[in-house]
Amino acid sequence: MDFNNDGILDLLLGERNGYYNFYTGNGDGTLHFIGRPSDTAGDPIERNSNSSGYLDDWNEDGYIDFIAGGYNTVSVSGGILQVHLNVSNDPTVPLWSASVIDLTSSVCNKWRITHQTHDLDGDGDKDIVLGYEMGNVWFAENIGTNSNPAFNGYIQLQCNDGPINVYTNFNGGGRARENVADYNNDGVPDLLVGCNNGWIYYFEGYGTGIAEESSTAISEFRMNLSEVPTTGLFSVNLTLPVASQVEISVFDATGRLINSNNSYCQSGFGSLQMNITDSPAGMYMVSASVEGLTETARLIKIN
């Protein structure tokens, strides 16, 4: 994640002792440690143990926010998951709010939870996928909006062989560590799950079965990007149930429209090429709209 918006990927690393460590990328494959986070009250953001951090623009204001999880008590239900919004006026220097959005009770309070935001059910809003110490992988549906997410619980993700659990159903020793992405570029999110014995399980998506109307493998409009990070040229890959007019828009970190493309596309799979070569390095948002439906994705441009 490019959290300082300089066009170079950075790293957020959690520790067993509860600290979060921020590293900036140097652009040559090396990293520079810049410190541990504090909030606007001057208090360090940390956990008692097993910290797990994730960065995302939680409230869709163009600035990267800090989702901080970890272990806060000595009980087995001592997990805590909170969001610190970025209240900085400078996109290159995040400033984490001391006033947190506490997701602990509404998402999960189990210990050693890892977390990732992803629109897993394909309904246009950001959900949360969680990996658990005991091998479970859970899904928390966003029942709010992207600018104001809300959750009221979680369910266990399933595969053809039953619940996804790398302790009971799959021999991995527990400690599920999830990563969601469209690895095979078919427009459907897939899942990697690491576990205690060092294995990584790959679960290929073919329709989540989570959305209220999900009867076929690909039943709705989907979009993802390729050739990213990009130096300027990238592809917007589309899945369309019917032939439609598609509008592609690229916005910079301030929300300014810098490029657009309005094209008629046939049903099935297809790609539209975009070019932001003349734009500076940094983070951008790409949206694709079809008949009132919109998909968005984050894009990083490098020099």
Coordinates of C-alpha atoms in Angstrom, one line a residue:
M1 CA 0.0 0.0 0.0
D2 CA 1.3 3.5 -0.9
F3 CA 0.3 5.2 2.3
N4 CA 2.3 8.3 1.7
N5 CA 1.0 8.8 -1.8
D6 CA 4.5 9.1 -3.5
G7 CA 3.8 6.3 -6.1
I8 CA 6.0 3.8 -4.4
L9 CA 4.6 0.8 -2.4
D10 CA 5.1 0.9 1.4
L11 CA 4.7 -1.7 4.1
L12 CA 2.8 -1.9 7.4
L13 CA 4.0 -4.7 9.6
G14 CA 2.4 -6.0 12.9
E15 CA 4.4 -7.6 15.6
R16 CA 3.7 -10.3 18.2
N17 CA 4.5 -7.8 20.9
G18 CA 1.7 -5.5 19.8
Y19 CA 3.5 -2.8 17.9
Y20 CA 2.8 -1.6 14.3
N21 CA 5.7 -0.7 12.2
F22 CA 5.6 1.6 9.1
Y23 CA 8.2 1.3 6.3
T24 CA 8.3 3.5 3.2
G25 CA 9.5 2.1 -0.1
N26 CA 12.7 3.6 -1.6
G27 CA 11.7 2.6 -5.1
D28 CA 14.6 0.1 -5.6
G29 CA 13.1 -2.8 -3.7
T30 CA 14.4 -1.7 -0.3
L31 CA 12.5 -0.1 2.6
H32 CA 13.1 2.6 5.2
F33 CA 11.6 2.3 8.7
I34 CA 9.8 5.5 9.6
G35 CA 8.4 4.6 13.0
R36 CA 5.4 3.4 15.0
P37 CA 2.0 5.2 14.8
S38 CA 0.5 7.6 17.3
D39 CA -2.9 9.2 17.2
T40 CA -3.7 12.9 17.3
A41 CA -3.7 12.8 21.1
G42 CA -0.1 11.7 21.1
D43 CA -0.9 8.2 22.3
P44 CA 0.8 5.2 20.6
I45 CA -1.5 3.0 18.6
E46 CA -0.6 -0.5 19.7
R47 CA -2.0 -3.8 21.2
N48 CA -0.9 -6.0 24.0
S49 CA 0.1 -8.7 21.5
N50 CA -0.4 -10.0 18.0
S51 CA -1.0 -6.7 16.2
S52 CA -2.5 -6.8 12.7
G53 CA -2.9 -3.7 10.6
Y54 CA -4.5 -2.9 7.3
L55 CA -4.7 0.3 5.3
D56 CA -7.7 1.4 3.3
D57 CA -9.7 4.5 2.5
W58 CA -12.4 3.6 5.0
N59 CA -14.6 6.6 4.5
E60 CA -13.9 7.3 0.8
D61 CA -12.5 10.7 1.3
G62 CA -9.3 10.1 -0.7
Y63 CA -7.0 9.5 2.3
I64 CA -5.7 6.2 3.5
D65 CA -7.1 5.2 7.0
F66 CA -5.6 2.7 9.5
I67 CA -7.6 -0.4 10.5
A68 CA -5.9 -1.7 13.7
G69 CA -6.5 -5.2 15.1
G70 CA -4.8 -7.3 17.7
Y71 CA -5.0 -8.8 21.2
N72 CA -5.9 -6.5 24.1
T73 CA -6.6 -8.7 27.1
V74 CA -5.6 -12.1 28.6
S75 CA -8.8 -13.8 27.7
V76 CA -9.4 -15.8 24.5
S77 CA -12.0 -13.3 23.4
G78 CA -9.7 -10.4 23.9
G79 CA -9.4 -9.3 20.2
I80 CA -10.0 -5.7 19.3
L81 CA -10.6 -4.1 15.9
Q82 CA -10.7 -0.4 15.4
V83 CA -10.4 2.2 12.6
H84 CA -8.3 5.3 13.0
L85 CA -9.4 7.8 10.2
N86 CA -6.7 9.8 8.5
V87 CA -7.4 13.5 9.4
S88 CA -4.3 14.9 7.7
N89 CA -4.5 17.7 5.2
D90 CA -1.4 16.4 3.5
P91 CA -1.8 13.1 1.5
T92 CA 1.9 12.3 2.0
V93 CA 1.8 12.5 5.8
P94 CA -1.0 10.4 7.4
L95 CA -2.4 11.6 10.7
W96 CA -4.4 9.1 12.7
S97 CA -7.4 10.3 14.7
A98 CA -7.6 9.5 18.4
S99 CA -11.4 9.1 18.0
V100 CA -11.8 5.5 16.8
I101 CA -14.5 3.6 15.0
D102 CA -14.7 0.5 17.1
L103 CA -15.7 -2.7 15.1
T104 CA -14.9 -5.1 17.9
S105 CA -18.4 -6.1 18.9
S106 CA -20.0 -5.8 15.4
V107 CA -17.4 -7.7 13.5
C108 CA -15.4 -10.0 15.8
N109 CA -13.7 -9.9 19.2
K110 CA -11.7 -13.1 18.8
W111 CA -8.0 -13.2 19.4
R112 CA -5.3 -13.2 16.8
I113 CA -7.6 -12.0 14.0
T114 CA -6.3 -10.7 10.7
H115 CA -8.5 -8.6 8.5
Q116 CA -8.8 -7.3 5.0
T117 CA -11.5 -5.1 3.3
H118 CA -12.8 -6.5 0.0
D119 CA -16.1 -6.4 -1.8
L120 CA -16.5 -10.1 -1.6
D121 CA -20.2 -10.3 -2.4
G122 CA -19.9 -8.0 -5.4
D123 CA -22.6 -5.5 -4.3
G124 CA -20.5 -2.4 -4.6
D125 CA -19.5 -1.9 -1.0
K126 CA -16.5 -2.8 1.1
D127 CA -16.9 -5.9 3.3
I128 CA -14.3 -7.4 5.7
V129 CA -12.7 -10.9 5.4
L130 CA -11.1 -12.2 8.6
G131 CA -8.7 -15.0 9.4
Y132 CA -8.8 -16.6 12.8
E133 CA -6.3 -18.3 15.1
M134 CA -8.4 -21.5 15.1
G135 CA -8.4 -21.8 11.3
N136 CA -11.7 -20.2 10.4
V137 CA -12.0 -17.6 7.6
W138 CA -15.0 -15.3 8.2
F139 CA -17.0 -12.8 6.1
A140 CA -18.5 -9.6 7.6
E141 CA -21.0 -8.0 5.2
N142 CA -21.1 -4.2 5.0
I143 CA -24.7 -3.3 5.5
G144 CA -23.9 0.4 5.2
T145 CA -22.2 2.3 2.4
N146 CA -18.6 2.8 1.3
S147 CA -18.5 6.2 2.9
N148 CA -20.2 5.0 6.1
P149 CA -19.6 1.2 6.5
A150 CA -21.7 -0.7 9.1
F151 CA -21.6 -4.3 10.2
N152 CA -23.7 -6.5 12.5
G153 CA -21.8 -9.8 12.6
Y154 CA -20.0 -12.4 10.5
I155 CA -20.4 -15.8 8.9
Q156 CA -17.9 -18.5 8.0
L157 CA -16.8 -18.8 4.4
Q158 CA -17.5 -22.1 2.6
C159 CA -15.9 -24.1 -0.2
N160 CA -16.9 -27.3 -2.0
D161 CA -15.5 -29.3 0.8
G162 CA -17.3 -27.5 3.6
P163 CA -16.3 -24.6 5.8
I164 CA -12.9 -23.0 5.1
N165 CA -10.9 -23.9 8.2
V166 CA -7.2 -24.7 8.0
Y167 CA -7.3 -26.4 11.3
T168 CA -10.2 -28.8 11.2
N169 CA -11.2 -29.3 7.5
F170 CA -7.8 -28.7 6.0
N171 CA -4.6 -29.9 7.7
G172 CA -2.8 -26.6 8.3
G173 CA -2.5 -26.3 12.1
G174 CA -4.7 -23.2 12.4
R175 CA -3.8 -19.5 12.4
A176 CA -5.7 -18.7 9.1
R177 CA -4.1 -15.7 7.4
E178 CA -6.3 -14.5 4.5
N179 CA -5.6 -12.6 1.3
V180 CA -8.4 -11.9 -1.2
A181 CA -7.7 -11.0 -4.8
D182 CA -8.7 -12.0 -8.3
Y183 CA -5.6 -14.2 -8.9
N184 CA -6.8 -15.8 -12.1
N185 CA -8.2 -12.5 -13.5
D186 CA -11.7 -14.0 -14.3
G187 CA -13.6 -11.2 -12.5
V188 CA -14.4 -13.3 -9.4
P189 CA -12.4 -12.9 -6.2
D190 CA -10.2 -15.8 -5.0
L191 CA -8.8 -16.5 -1.6
L192 CA -5.3 -17.5 -0.3
V193 CA -5.2 -18.8 3.2
G194 CA -1.9 -19.3 5.0
C195 CA -1.6 -21.4 8.1
N196 CA 0.6 -22.5 11.0
N197 CA 2.4 -25.3 9.2
G198 CA 3.6 -23.0 6.4
W199 CA 1.3 -24.1 3.7
I200 CA -0.8 -21.7 1.6
Y201 CA -4.2 -22.9 0.4
Y202 CA -5.7 -21.5 -2.8
F203 CA -9.5 -21.3 -3.0
E204 CA -10.7 -20.4 -6.5
G205 CA -13.8 -18.2 -6.6
Y206 CA -16.6 -19.2 -8.9
G207 CA -19.4 -17.0 -7.4
T208 CA -19.5 -16.2 -3.7
G209 CA -22.9 -17.5 -2.9
I210 CA -23.2 -14.6 -0.4
A211 CA -25.2 -12.0 -2.4
E212 CA -29.0 -12.3 -2.2
E213 CA -29.2 -13.0 -5.9
S214 CA -26.3 -15.2 -6.9
S215 CA -27.4 -18.1 -9.0
T216 CA -24.6 -18.2 -11.6
A217 CA -20.8 -18.0 -11.5
I218 CA -20.8 -14.6 -13.2
S219 CA -24.3 -12.9 -12.9
E220 CA -23.4 -9.3 -12.7
F221 CA -21.1 -6.5 -13.8
R222 CA -17.5 -6.7 -12.5
M223 CA -14.3 -4.7 -13.0
N224 CA -10.6 -5.1 -12.2
L225 CA -7.3 -3.6 -13.3
S226 CA -4.2 -5.1 -14.8
E227 CA -0.7 -3.7 -15.5
V228 CA -0.7 -2.2 -12.0
P229 CA 1.2 -0.5 -10.5
T230 CA 1.4 1.4 -13.8
T231 CA 3.7 3.9 -15.4
G232 CA 0.7 5.3 -17.3
L233 CA -0.8 2.6 -19.5
F234 CA -3.2 0.1 -17.8
S235 CA -6.2 -2.1 -18.6
V236 CA -9.7 -2.0 -17.2
N237 CA -11.0 -5.6 -17.4
L238 CA -14.8 -5.9 -17.5
T239 CA -17.3 -8.7 -17.1
L240 CA -20.7 -7.7 -18.6
P241 CA -23.8 -9.9 -18.4
V242 CA -25.3 -8.0 -21.4
A243 CA -23.9 -5.6 -24.0
S244 CA -23.8 -2.1 -22.4
Q245 CA -22.4 1.4 -22.5
V246 CA -19.5 1.6 -20.1
E247 CA -18.1 4.8 -18.7
I248 CA -14.6 4.6 -17.2
S249 CA -13.4 7.5 -15.0
V250 CA -10.0 8.1 -13.4
F251 CA -9.8 10.5 -10.4
D252 CA -6.7 11.8 -8.6
A253 CA -6.4 11.9 -4.7
T254 CA -8.3 15.1 -4.6
G255 CA -11.2 13.7 -6.5
R256 CA -10.4 15.6 -9.7
L257 CA -11.3 13.8 -13.0
I258 CA -8.2 13.4 -15.0
N259 CA -9.3 10.9 -17.7
S260 CA -12.4 9.2 -18.9
N261 CA -13.6 6.7 -21.6
N262 CA -17.2 6.1 -22.7
S263 CA -17.5 3.0 -24.9
Y264 CA -20.1 0.4 -25.9
C265 CA -18.9 -3.1 -24.9
Q266 CA -20.3 -6.5 -25.8
S267 CA -21.4 -9.0 -23.2
G268 CA -18.8 -11.4 -21.6
F269 CA -15.2 -10.5 -20.9
G270 CA -13.4 -7.5 -22.4
S271 CA -10.8 -4.8 -21.6
L272 CA -10.5 -1.1 -22.2
Q273 CA -7.1 0.6 -22.3
M274 CA -6.5 3.8 -20.3
N275 CA -3.6 6.2 -20.4
I276 CA -2.5 8.5 -17.6
T277 CA 1.1 8.8 -18.7
D278 CA 1.1 12.6 -18.4
S279 CA -0.2 12.5 -14.8
P280 CA 2.2 12.6 -11.8
A281 CA 3.0 9.5 -9.7
G282 CA 0.6 8.8 -6.9
M283 CA -2.6 7.1 -6.0
Y284 CA -5.7 7.3 -8.2
M285 CA -9.2 5.8 -8.2
V286 CA -10.7 4.2 -11.2
S287 CA -14.5 3.7 -11.6
A288 CA -16.5 1.8 -14.2
S289 CA -20.2 2.6 -14.5
V290 CA -22.8 0.5 -16.3
E291 CA -26.6 1.3 -16.2
G292 CA -26.5 2.6 -12.6
L293 CA -24.0 0.1 -11.3
T294 CA -20.5 1.2 -10.4
E295 CA -17.3 -0.7 -9.5
T296 CA -14.2 1.1 -8.2
A297 CA -10.5 0.1 -7.8
R298 CA -7.4 1.8 -6.5
L299 CA -4.6 2.5 -8.9
I300 CA -1.0 3.4 -8.1
K301 CA 1.1 5.2 -10.7
I302 CA 4.9 5.1 -10.5
N303 CA 7.5 7.0 -12.5

